[in-house]
Tab-separated table of C-alpha atoms and ligand atoms in Angstrom:
chain	number	residue	atom	x	y	z
S	1217	MET	CA	5.980	21.856	-48.047
S	1218	ASN	CA	8.455	19.308	-46.779
S	1219	ILE	CA	8.327	19.160	-42.952
S	1220	VAL	CA	11.455	17.703	-41.346
S	1221	ASN	CA	10.075	17.135	-37.842
S	1222	ASP	CA	6.693	15.839	-38.876
S	1223	ALA	CA	3.800	15.616	-36.485
S	1224	ASP	CA	2.492	12.385	-34.962
S	1225	ASP	CA	-1.115	12.522	-36.076
S	1226	GLU	CA	-2.398	10.372	-33.143
S	1227	TRP	CA	-0.698	12.671	-30.634
S	1228	GLU	CA	-2.149	15.740	-32.359
S	1229	TRP	CA	-5.598	14.199	-32.169
S	1230	TYR	CA	-5.168	13.179	-28.479
S	1231	ILE	CA	-4.151	16.696	-27.242
S	1232	GLY	CA	-6.870	18.124	-29.515
S	1233	GLN	CA	-9.488	16.002	-27.733
S	1234	ILE	CA	-8.329	17.343	-24.340
S	1235	PHE	CA	-8.672	20.965	-25.571
S	1236	ALA	CA	-12.169	20.093	-26.966
S	1237	GLN	CA	-13.192	18.509	-23.687
S	1238	ILE	CA	-12.147	21.618	-21.800
S	1239	ILE	CA	-13.816	24.025	-24.200
S	1240	LYS	CA	-17.085	22.020	-24.078
S	1241	ASN	CA	-17.160	22.191	-20.331
S	1242	VAL	CA	-16.010	25.765	-19.619
S	1243	TYR	CA	-17.306	27.796	-22.550
S	1244	LYS	CA	-21.032	28.061	-22.773
S	1245	GLY	CA	-22.523	30.053	-25.654
S	1246	GLU	CA	-21.759	30.501	-29.287
S	1247	LEU	CA	-18.032	30.655	-30.245
S	1248	LYS	CA	-17.311	33.287	-32.859
S	1249	ALA	CA	-13.692	34.348	-32.562
S	1250	VAL	CA	-10.708	32.474	-31.197
S	1251	VAL	CA	-6.953	33.240	-31.138
S	1252	GLU	CA	-4.176	30.723	-31.211
S	1253	ILE	CA	-0.510	31.492	-30.298
S	1254	ALA	CA	2.383	29.658	-31.853
S	1255	PRO	CA	1.032	26.501	-33.464
S	1256	GLY	CA	4.392	25.493	-35.044
S	1257	PHE	CA	4.115	22.761	-37.644
S	1258	ARG	CA	1.254	21.192	-35.710
S	1259	TYR	CA	-2.534	21.090	-35.701
S	1260	LYS	CA	-3.846	19.993	-32.357
S	1261	ILE	CA	-6.077	23.067	-32.021
S	1262	ALA	CA	-7.584	22.429	-35.440
S	1263	TYR	CA	-8.615	18.936	-34.228
S	1264	ALA	CA	-10.092	20.512	-31.056
S	1265	LEU	CA	-12.151	22.995	-33.036
S	1266	LYS	CA	-13.304	20.300	-35.416
S	1267	GLU	CA	-14.535	18.248	-32.415
S	1268	ILE	CA	-16.708	21.122	-31.219
S	1269	ASN	CA	-17.913	21.992	-34.749
S	1270	PHE	CA	-16.469	25.456	-34.645
S	1271	LYS	CA	-17.489	27.672	-37.621
S	1272	GLY	CA	-16.189	31.134	-36.688
S	1273	LYS	CA	-12.870	33.002	-37.158
S	1274	ILE	CA	-9.460	31.913	-35.958
S	1275	TYR	CA	-6.551	34.378	-35.640
S	1276	ILE	CA	-3.261	32.436	-35.677
S	1277	ILE	CA	-0.073	34.192	-34.434
S	1278	ASP	CA	3.360	32.768	-35.298
S	1279	THR	CA	6.669	34.407	-36.135
S	1280	SER	CA	7.459	31.909	-38.843
S	1281	LYS	CA	6.020	32.512	-42.282
S	1282	GLU	CA	6.645	28.853	-43.242
S	1283	VAL	CA	4.649	27.695	-40.232
S	1284	LEU	CA	1.736	29.905	-41.159
S	1285	GLU	CA	1.764	28.671	-44.769
S	1286	TYR	CA	1.645	25.056	-43.473
S	1287	VAL	CA	-0.966	25.826	-40.799
S	1288	ASN	CA	-3.234	27.710	-43.244
S	1289	GLU	CA	-3.295	24.703	-45.616
S	1290	LYS	CA	-3.710	22.144	-42.847
S	1291	TYR	CA	-6.371	23.967	-40.917
S	1292	SER	CA	-8.373	24.743	-44.081
S	1293	LYS	CA	-8.658	20.996	-44.665
S	1294	ILE	CA	-9.613	20.112	-41.144
S	1295	LEU	CA	-11.873	23.159	-40.710
S	1296	PRO	CA	-13.406	23.970	-44.073
S	1297	ASN	CA	-16.032	26.330	-42.585
S	1298	VAL	CA	-13.610	28.401	-40.519
S	1299	GLU	CA	-12.170	31.775	-41.591
S	1300	ILE	CA	-8.403	31.671	-40.967
S	1301	ILE	CA	-6.475	34.852	-40.310
S	1302	CYS	CA	-2.713	34.468	-40.092
S	1303	VAL	CA	-0.741	37.029	-38.158
S	1304	ASN	CA	2.924	36.689	-39.099
S	1305	LYS	CA	4.365	38.575	-36.112
S	1306	SER	CA	5.871	37.769	-32.720
S	1307	PHE	CA	3.232	37.624	-29.937
S	1308	GLU	CA	4.387	40.910	-28.452
S	1309	LYS	CA	3.944	42.777	-31.775
S	1310	SER	CA	0.653	41.172	-32.742
S	1311	PHE	CA	-1.754	42.916	-30.357
S	1312	ASN	CA	-3.038	45.457	-32.916
S	1313	ASP	CA	-3.873	42.651	-35.358
S	1314	ILE	CA	-6.099	40.877	-32.827
S	1315	PRO	CA	-9.670	42.044	-31.951
S	1316	ASP	CA	-10.077	43.770	-28.559
S	1317	LYS	CA	-12.715	41.289	-27.542
S	1318	PHE	CA	-12.755	37.572	-28.449
S	1319	ASP	CA	-14.067	34.281	-27.014
S	1320	LEU	CA	-11.080	31.915	-26.592
S	1321	LEU	CA	-7.304	32.208	-26.390
S	1322	LEU	CA	-5.769	28.840	-27.099
S	1323	SER	CA	-2.166	27.723	-27.105
S	1324	ASN	CA	-0.512	24.356	-26.774
S	1325	HIS	CA	2.951	24.212	-25.308
S	1326	CYS	CA	4.072	27.634	-26.509
S	1327	ILE	CA	5.984	28.893	-23.476
S	1328	ASP	CA	9.179	26.852	-23.910
S	1329	ASP	CA	9.473	27.859	-27.542
S	1330	MET	CA	8.812	31.500	-26.753
S	1331	ILE	CA	11.565	31.440	-24.089
S	1332	ILE	CA	14.214	29.781	-26.302
S	1333	ALA	CA	13.216	31.862	-29.377
S	1334	GLU	CA	13.887	34.993	-27.304
S	1335	TYR	CA	17.245	33.621	-26.286
S	1336	MET	CA	18.411	32.375	-29.661
S	1337	LYS	CA	17.184	35.271	-31.833
S	1338	ASN	CA	17.545	33.062	-35.023
S	1339	TYR	CA	15.105	30.389	-33.808
S	1340	SER	CA	12.711	30.615	-36.774
S	1341	GLU	CA	15.475	30.163	-39.329
S	1342	ASN	CA	16.321	26.760	-37.742
S	1343	LEU	CA	12.775	25.567	-37.121
S	1344	ASN	CA	12.533	23.181	-40.161
S	1345	SER	CA	16.101	21.960	-40.190
S	1346	LYS	CA	17.340	18.423	-39.522
S	1347	GLU	CA	19.573	19.646	-36.710
S	1348	PHE	CA	16.838	21.507	-34.918
S	1349	LYS	CA	16.636	19.258	-31.887
S	1350	GLU	CA	20.448	19.436	-31.355
S	1351	ILE	CA	20.503	23.185	-31.834
S	1352	LEU	CA	17.664	23.539	-29.307
S	1353	THR	CA	19.294	21.313	-26.740
S	1354	LYS	CA	22.549	23.241	-26.976
S	1355	ALA	CA	20.640	26.548	-26.556
S	1356	TRP	CA	18.761	25.276	-23.495
S	1357	MET	CA	21.936	24.035	-21.835
S	1358	SER	CA	23.639	27.345	-22.493
S	1359	LEU	CA	20.612	29.336	-21.174
S	1360	GLY	CA	20.390	27.001	-18.198
S	1361	LYS	CA	23.761	28.297	-16.970
S	1362	ASN	CA	22.733	31.943	-17.077
S	1363	GLU	CA	20.513	32.776	-14.155
S	1364	ASN	CA	20.239	36.503	-14.945
S	1365	GLN	CA	19.199	35.939	-18.490
S	1366	ILE	CA	16.752	33.272	-17.524
S	1367	ASN	CA	14.994	35.703	-15.156
S	1368	GLU	CA	15.081	38.531	-17.712
S	1369	ILE	CA	13.439	36.338	-20.392
S	1370	ILE	CA	10.848	34.907	-18.008
S	1371	ASN	CA	9.897	38.447	-16.869
S	1372	LYS	CA	9.706	39.695	-20.474
S	1373	ILE	CA	7.354	36.862	-21.538
S	1374	PHE	CA	5.292	37.274	-18.368
S	1375	ASP	CA	4.918	41.018	-19.048
S	1376	GLU	CA	3.777	40.335	-22.639
S	1377	PHE	CA	0.967	38.065	-21.426
S	1378	LYS	CA	0.066	40.472	-18.613
S	1379	GLU	CA	-0.265	43.372	-21.089
S	1380	PHE	CA	-2.192	41.163	-23.569
S	1381	PHE	CA	-4.688	40.083	-20.849
S	1382	LEU	CA	-5.045	43.654	-19.701
S	1383	SER	CA	-5.572	45.150	-23.143
S	1384	LYS	CA	-8.043	42.412	-24.380
S	1385	GLU	CA	-11.437	41.179	-23.173
S	1386	ILE	CA	-11.047	37.385	-23.432
S	1387	SER	CA	-13.919	35.166	-22.283
S	1388	THR	CA	-11.785	32.116	-21.646
S	1389	ILE	CA	-8.022	31.441	-21.748
S	1390	ILE	CA	-6.878	27.835	-22.301
S	1391	MET	CA	-3.128	27.083	-22.416
S	1392	SER	CA	-1.251	23.853	-21.779
S	1393	GLN	CA	2.327	23.344	-20.774
S	1394	TYR	CA	2.834	19.675	-19.994
S	1395	LYS	CA	6.394	18.380	-19.615
S	1396	SER	CA	8.267	17.413	-22.721
S	1397	ASN	CA	9.568	13.823	-23.326
S	1398	LEU	CA	13.067	15.110	-22.578
S	1399	TYR	CA	12.100	15.858	-18.957
S	1400	PHE	CA	11.644	12.207	-18.209
S	1401	LYS	CA	15.206	11.547	-19.303
S	1402	ASP	CA	17.068	12.731	-16.162
S	1403	SER	CA	19.949	14.302	-17.963
S	1404	PHE	CA	18.127	17.308	-19.418
S	1405	LYS	CA	15.849	19.137	-17.055
S	1406	GLU	CA	16.771	22.835	-17.833
S	1407	MET	CA	14.004	23.271	-20.449
S	1408	ASP	CA	11.049	22.145	-18.348
S	1409	GLU	CA	12.268	23.779	-15.153
S	1410	ILE	CA	12.756	27.199	-16.725
S	1411	THR	CA	9.500	26.876	-18.605
S	1412	GLU	CA	7.604	25.818	-15.510
S	1413	LYS	CA	8.713	28.915	-13.660
S	1414	CYS	CA	7.348	31.196	-16.460
S	1415	PHE	CA	4.135	29.191	-16.891
S	1416	LYS	CA	3.404	29.361	-13.125
S	1417	LYS	CA	3.814	33.151	-13.108
S	1418	ILE	CA	1.458	33.472	-16.030
S	1419	LYS	CA	-0.987	31.109	-14.328
S	1420	ASN	CA	-1.117	33.495	-11.285
S	1421	LEU	CA	-2.835	36.026	-13.610
S	1422	ILE	CA	-5.761	33.667	-14.111
S	1423	GLU	CA	-8.764	32.766	-11.942
S	1424	MET	CA	-8.745	29.035	-11.947
S	1425	ASN	CA	-10.597	26.133	-10.379
S	1426	ASN	CA	-8.073	23.323	-10.407
S	1427	GLU	CA	-10.407	20.792	-8.745
S	1428	TYR	CA	-13.145	21.350	-11.424
S	1429	LEU	CA	-10.526	21.178	-14.210
S	1430	ASN	CA	-9.204	17.883	-12.931
S	1431	LYS	CA	-12.760	16.457	-13.060
S	1432	ILE	CA	-13.025	17.623	-16.679
S	1433	LEU	CA	-9.654	16.070	-17.449
S	1434	ASP	CA	-10.658	12.689	-16.011
S	1435	PHE	CA	-11.641	11.135	-19.330
S	1436	PHE	CA	-10.115	8.809	-21.901
S	1437	PRO	CA	-10.167	9.913	-25.551
S	1438	PHE	CA	-8.791	6.483	-26.658
S	1439	GLY	CA	-11.089	4.477	-24.356
S	1440	ASP	CA	-9.314	1.347	-22.960
S	1441	ASP	CA	-6.119	1.769	-25.030
S	1442	GLU	CA	-3.371	1.131	-22.416
S	1443	ARG	CA	-0.929	3.464	-24.151
S	1444	TYR	CA	-3.038	6.441	-23.180
S	1445	ARG	CA	-3.920	5.310	-19.603
S	1446	GLY	CA	-0.427	5.276	-18.094
S	1447	GLU	CA	0.235	7.140	-14.836
S	1448	TYR	CA	3.077	9.291	-16.196
S	1449	LEU	CA	1.069	10.398	-19.187
S	1450	LEU	CA	-2.115	11.168	-17.267
S	1451	ASN	CA	-0.210	12.987	-14.517
S	1452	ASN	CA	1.386	15.146	-17.206
S	1453	THR	CA	-1.148	15.847	-19.984
S	1454	GLN	CA	-4.368	15.410	-17.985
S	1455	ASN	CA	-3.467	17.218	-14.804
S	1456	ALA	CA	-4.650	20.817	-13.971
S	1457	LYS	CA	-1.126	21.813	-12.781
S	1458	ASN	CA	-0.020	21.819	-16.440
S	1459	TRP	CA	-2.958	23.844	-17.688
S	1460	ILE	CA	-4.187	27.458	-17.498
S	1461	VAL	CA	-7.989	27.550	-17.853
S	1462	GLY	CA	-10.082	30.543	-16.942
S	1463	LYS	CA	-10.363	34.315	-17.009
S	1464	LYS	CA	-7.845	36.992	-15.992
S	1465	ILE	CA	-8.067	38.000	-12.332
S	1466	LYS	CA	-9.766	41.388	-12.153
X	1062	SAM	C1	7.044	23.979	-31.557
X	1062	SAM	S1	5.796	25.216	-31.748
X	1062	SAM	C2	4.965	25.174	-30.217
X	1062	SAM	C3	4.298	23.833	-29.902
X	1062	SAM	C4	3.069	23.518	-30.803
X	1062	SAM	N1	2.042	24.524	-30.570
X	1062	SAM	C5	2.602	22.138	-30.502
X	1062	SAM	O1	1.362	21.970	-30.321
X	1062	SAM	O2	3.359	21.197	-30.507
X	1062	SAM	C6	6.708	26.689	-31.622
X	1062	SAM	C7	6.251	27.839	-32.483
X	1062	SAM	O3	6.395	29.008	-31.724
X	1062	SAM	C8	6.698	30.128	-32.579
X	1062	SAM	N2	7.167	31.190	-31.690
X	1062	SAM	C9	8.229	31.238	-30.913
X	1062	SAM	N3	8.289	32.404	-30.268
X	1062	SAM	C10	7.200	33.117	-30.646
X	1062	SAM	C11	6.728	34.457	-30.317
X	1062	SAM	N4	7.339	35.236	-29.410
X	1062	SAM	N5	5.603	34.834	-30.959
X	1062	SAM	C12	4.960	34.083	-31.873
X	1062	SAM	N6	5.392	32.845	-32.199
X	1062	SAM	C13	6.467	32.387	-31.621
X	1062	SAM	C14	7.681	29.492	-33.533
X	1062	SAM	O4	7.749	30.231	-34.722
X	1062	SAM	C15	7.169	28.072	-33.678
X	1062	SAM	O5	6.393	28.028	-34.848
């Protein structure tokens, strides 16, 4: 398959190492079943699971059939001993396809895409097009002006996660939502501000130890490589405020 917005393999590996580091520290015991939400044309979670030598089953939920075809092929290569089960549904419609009890829920940077996909309705059709970034920026700017719709969408996505956490027994939930590159360009803040609001609401459903997580995140996957030791980066990707790690609050 020809992917227009191809992944940066080094970045995939880097974020994968952070997930692996968290899993190694917070999940004790044998991992059998994990669930991933919305990988897109990416494979950070595959690198994370390779790092921890995972050999169980992974359920992967994504609304795009093309994404799942890509992910199935890519993950099979990175994780030859893992059983991959693709669930081609939206998150809210996938609950019956996922076991009632599983070990890890994993997702990297899914909230912004879930929000804008809900707003655009035809998000998946555009996902692998050359104009995708432009289409997305326009959609975020338009959503950014509509306070009522922002709140409606945030509440809808929050309710989906709340219901999922209530209906499933999940040992550990690990989700990231660091700021996108666009955030650091002052002109376009809508996306990360709306996303942060939604992520914080979902985070309130989880019992979390931020201090402990920050200790876990204090490590350097690329050693002394200056490119991965900058303050902006570490404050963003390796900071507990941009992660959900823990169990649902009872
Ligand atoms: C760009 S990816 C997310 C980021 C990616 N995980 C990464 O590591 O860079 C977005 C994916 O979310 C999927 N998606 C959006 N809304 C969804 C929903 N409600 N349920 C399931 N998948 C969804 C899209 O089909 C797309 O493949």
